[in-house]
GROMACS .gro file of C-alpha atoms in nm:
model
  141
    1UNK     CA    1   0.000   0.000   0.000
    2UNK     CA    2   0.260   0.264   0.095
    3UNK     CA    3   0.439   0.200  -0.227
    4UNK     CA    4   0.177   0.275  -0.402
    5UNK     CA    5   0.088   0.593  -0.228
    6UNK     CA    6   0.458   0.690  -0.313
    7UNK     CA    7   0.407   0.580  -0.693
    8UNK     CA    8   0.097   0.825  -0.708
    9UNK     CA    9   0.253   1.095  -0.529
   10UNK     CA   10   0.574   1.039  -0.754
   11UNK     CA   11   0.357   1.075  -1.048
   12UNK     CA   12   0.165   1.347  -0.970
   13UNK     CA   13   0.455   1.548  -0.884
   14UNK     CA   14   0.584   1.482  -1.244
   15UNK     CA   15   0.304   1.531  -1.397
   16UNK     CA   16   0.230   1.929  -1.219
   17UNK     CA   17   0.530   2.028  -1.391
   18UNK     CA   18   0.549   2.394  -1.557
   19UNK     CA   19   0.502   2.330  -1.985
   20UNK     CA   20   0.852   2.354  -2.138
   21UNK     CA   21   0.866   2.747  -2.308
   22UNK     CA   22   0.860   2.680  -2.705
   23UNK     CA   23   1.082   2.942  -2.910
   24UNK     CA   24   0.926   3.124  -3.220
   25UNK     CA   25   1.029   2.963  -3.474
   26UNK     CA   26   1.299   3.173  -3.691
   27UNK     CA   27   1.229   3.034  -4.023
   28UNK     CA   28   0.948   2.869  -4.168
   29UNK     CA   29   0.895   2.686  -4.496
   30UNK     CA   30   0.520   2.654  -4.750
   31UNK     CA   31   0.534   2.380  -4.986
   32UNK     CA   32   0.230   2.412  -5.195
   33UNK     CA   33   0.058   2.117  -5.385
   34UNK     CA   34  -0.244   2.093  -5.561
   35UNK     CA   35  -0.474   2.035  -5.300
   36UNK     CA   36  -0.326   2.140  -4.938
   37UNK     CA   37  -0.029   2.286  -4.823
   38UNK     CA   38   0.277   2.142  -4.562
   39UNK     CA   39   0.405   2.397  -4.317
   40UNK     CA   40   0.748   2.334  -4.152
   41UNK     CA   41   0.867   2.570  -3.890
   42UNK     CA   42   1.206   2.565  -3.825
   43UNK     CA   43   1.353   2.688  -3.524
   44UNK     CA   44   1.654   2.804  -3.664
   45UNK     CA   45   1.712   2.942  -3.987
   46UNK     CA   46   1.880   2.693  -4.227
   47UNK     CA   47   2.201   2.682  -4.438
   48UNK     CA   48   2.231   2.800  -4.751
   49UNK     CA   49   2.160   2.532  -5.039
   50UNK     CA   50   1.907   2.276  -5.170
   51UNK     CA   51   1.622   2.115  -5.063
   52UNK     CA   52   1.465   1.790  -5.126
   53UNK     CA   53   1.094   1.669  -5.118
   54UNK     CA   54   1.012   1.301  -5.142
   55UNK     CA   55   0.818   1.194  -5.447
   56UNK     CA   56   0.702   0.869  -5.511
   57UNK     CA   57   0.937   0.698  -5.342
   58UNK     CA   58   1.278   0.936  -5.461
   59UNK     CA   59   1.395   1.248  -5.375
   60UNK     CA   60   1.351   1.536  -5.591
   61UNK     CA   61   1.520   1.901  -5.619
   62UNK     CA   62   1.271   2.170  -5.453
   63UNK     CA   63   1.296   2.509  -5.558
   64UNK     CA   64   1.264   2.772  -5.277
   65UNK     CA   65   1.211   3.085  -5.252
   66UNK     CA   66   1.302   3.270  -4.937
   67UNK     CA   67   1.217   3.624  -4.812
   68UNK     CA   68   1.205   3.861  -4.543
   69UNK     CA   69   0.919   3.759  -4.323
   70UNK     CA   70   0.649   4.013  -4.205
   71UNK     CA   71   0.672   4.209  -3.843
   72UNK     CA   72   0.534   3.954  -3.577
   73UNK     CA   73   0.622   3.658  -3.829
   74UNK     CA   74   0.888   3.446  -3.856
   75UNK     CA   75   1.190   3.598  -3.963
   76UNK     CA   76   1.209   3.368  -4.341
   77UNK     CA   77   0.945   3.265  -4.534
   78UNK     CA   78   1.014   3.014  -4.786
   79UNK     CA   79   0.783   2.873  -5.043
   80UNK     CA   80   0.741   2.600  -5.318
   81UNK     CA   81   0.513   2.472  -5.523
   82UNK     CA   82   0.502   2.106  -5.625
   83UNK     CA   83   0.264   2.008  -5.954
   84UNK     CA   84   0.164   1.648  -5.752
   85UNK     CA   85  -0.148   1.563  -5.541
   86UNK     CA   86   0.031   1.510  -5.169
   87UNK     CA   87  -0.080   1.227  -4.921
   88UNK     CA   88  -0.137   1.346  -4.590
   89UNK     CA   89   0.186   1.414  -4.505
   90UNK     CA   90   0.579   1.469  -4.687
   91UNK     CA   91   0.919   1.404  -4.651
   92UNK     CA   92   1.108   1.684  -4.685
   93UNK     CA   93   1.530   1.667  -4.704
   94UNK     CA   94   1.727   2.057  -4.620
   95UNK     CA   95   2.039   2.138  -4.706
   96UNK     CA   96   2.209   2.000  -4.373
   97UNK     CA   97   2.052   1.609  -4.482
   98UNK     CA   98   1.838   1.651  -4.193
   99UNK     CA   99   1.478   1.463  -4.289
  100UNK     CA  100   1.168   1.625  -4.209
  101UNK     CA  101   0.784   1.484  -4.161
  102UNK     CA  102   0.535   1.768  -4.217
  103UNK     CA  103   0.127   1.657  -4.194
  104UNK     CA  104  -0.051   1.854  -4.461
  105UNK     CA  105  -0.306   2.119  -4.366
  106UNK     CA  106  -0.648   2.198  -4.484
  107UNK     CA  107  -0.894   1.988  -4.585
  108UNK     CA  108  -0.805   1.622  -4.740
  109UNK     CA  109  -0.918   1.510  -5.093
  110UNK     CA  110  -1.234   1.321  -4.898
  111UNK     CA  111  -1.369   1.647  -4.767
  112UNK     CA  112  -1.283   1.838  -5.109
  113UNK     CA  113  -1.472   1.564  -5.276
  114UNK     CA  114  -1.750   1.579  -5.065
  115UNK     CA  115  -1.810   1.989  -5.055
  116UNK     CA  116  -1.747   1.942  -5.508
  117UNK     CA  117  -2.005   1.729  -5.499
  118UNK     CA  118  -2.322   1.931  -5.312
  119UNK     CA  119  -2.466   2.172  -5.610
  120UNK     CA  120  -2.728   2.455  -5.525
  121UNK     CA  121  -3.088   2.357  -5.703
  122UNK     CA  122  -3.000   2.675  -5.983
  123UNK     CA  123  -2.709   2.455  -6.097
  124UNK     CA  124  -2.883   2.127  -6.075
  125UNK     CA  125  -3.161   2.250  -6.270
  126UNK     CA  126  -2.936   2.407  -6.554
  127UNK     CA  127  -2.758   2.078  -6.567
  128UNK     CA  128  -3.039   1.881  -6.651
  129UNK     CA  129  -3.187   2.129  -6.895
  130UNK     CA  130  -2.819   2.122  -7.117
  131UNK     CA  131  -2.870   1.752  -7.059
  132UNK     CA  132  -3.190   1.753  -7.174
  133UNK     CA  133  -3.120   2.020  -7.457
  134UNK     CA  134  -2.801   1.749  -7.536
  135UNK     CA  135  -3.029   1.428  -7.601
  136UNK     CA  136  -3.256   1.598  -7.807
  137UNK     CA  137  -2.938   1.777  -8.059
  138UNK     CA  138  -2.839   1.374  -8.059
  139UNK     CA  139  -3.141   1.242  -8.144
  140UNK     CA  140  -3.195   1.445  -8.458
  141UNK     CA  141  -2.852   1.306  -8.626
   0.00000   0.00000   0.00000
């Protein structure tokens, strides 16, 4: 019994601990895909040279861009734009070989598909009237 009072009370006291401060971070990084974007903050601002993005399965140059963040922002923005649809999260490679894992934000493709999918009643309508309009145009050949 009185070892596990002191197990509890050990616990607790590690567990009423003050939360670690986080630093700002001095850099961050955009990479842009087709449907959602990957957001890496960096805590320190990184060395001069290329970067890397995993793409099915090898690595591929990534162009940056860096500039001069905004007051209140992080210090360097970088951004870059790659012409694939990404999974739910990347592997991204900087200059020093150190690998990152960034999870993608905004909505996935499900959602996307989902809010594509729900037309107003005007646009429904329409539809079927071109349809309509369409099957008659064919009939007539």
């Amino acid at each position: 019994m009185r070892v596990l009072v002191v197990m509890l009370l050990l616990l607790a006291g590690l567990g009423c601990r003050k939360p670690e401060v986080v630093a700002a971070p001095r850099a961050r990084l955009i990479v842009r895909f087709l449907d959602r974007d990957a957001v890496l903050d960096l805590a320190a601002v990184p060395a001069e040279g290329s970067w890397r993005v995993m793409n099915a399965g090898q690595w591929e140059p990534l162009d940056v861009r860096w500039k001069a963040g905004a007051q209140g922002a992080a210090p360097r923005i970088g951004a870059a734009v790659v012409g694939r649809t990404a999974p739910d999260w990347v592997l991204l490679e900087d200059p020093a070989q150190d690998t990152h894992r960034v999870v993608m934000r905004g909505p996935g493709p499900e959602e996307l598909r989902e809010r594509n999918q729900r037309m107003d009643s005007e646009d429904q309508e329409a539809l079927a009237f071109l349809g309509v309009l369409w099957a008659l145009g064919w009939s007539r050949w």
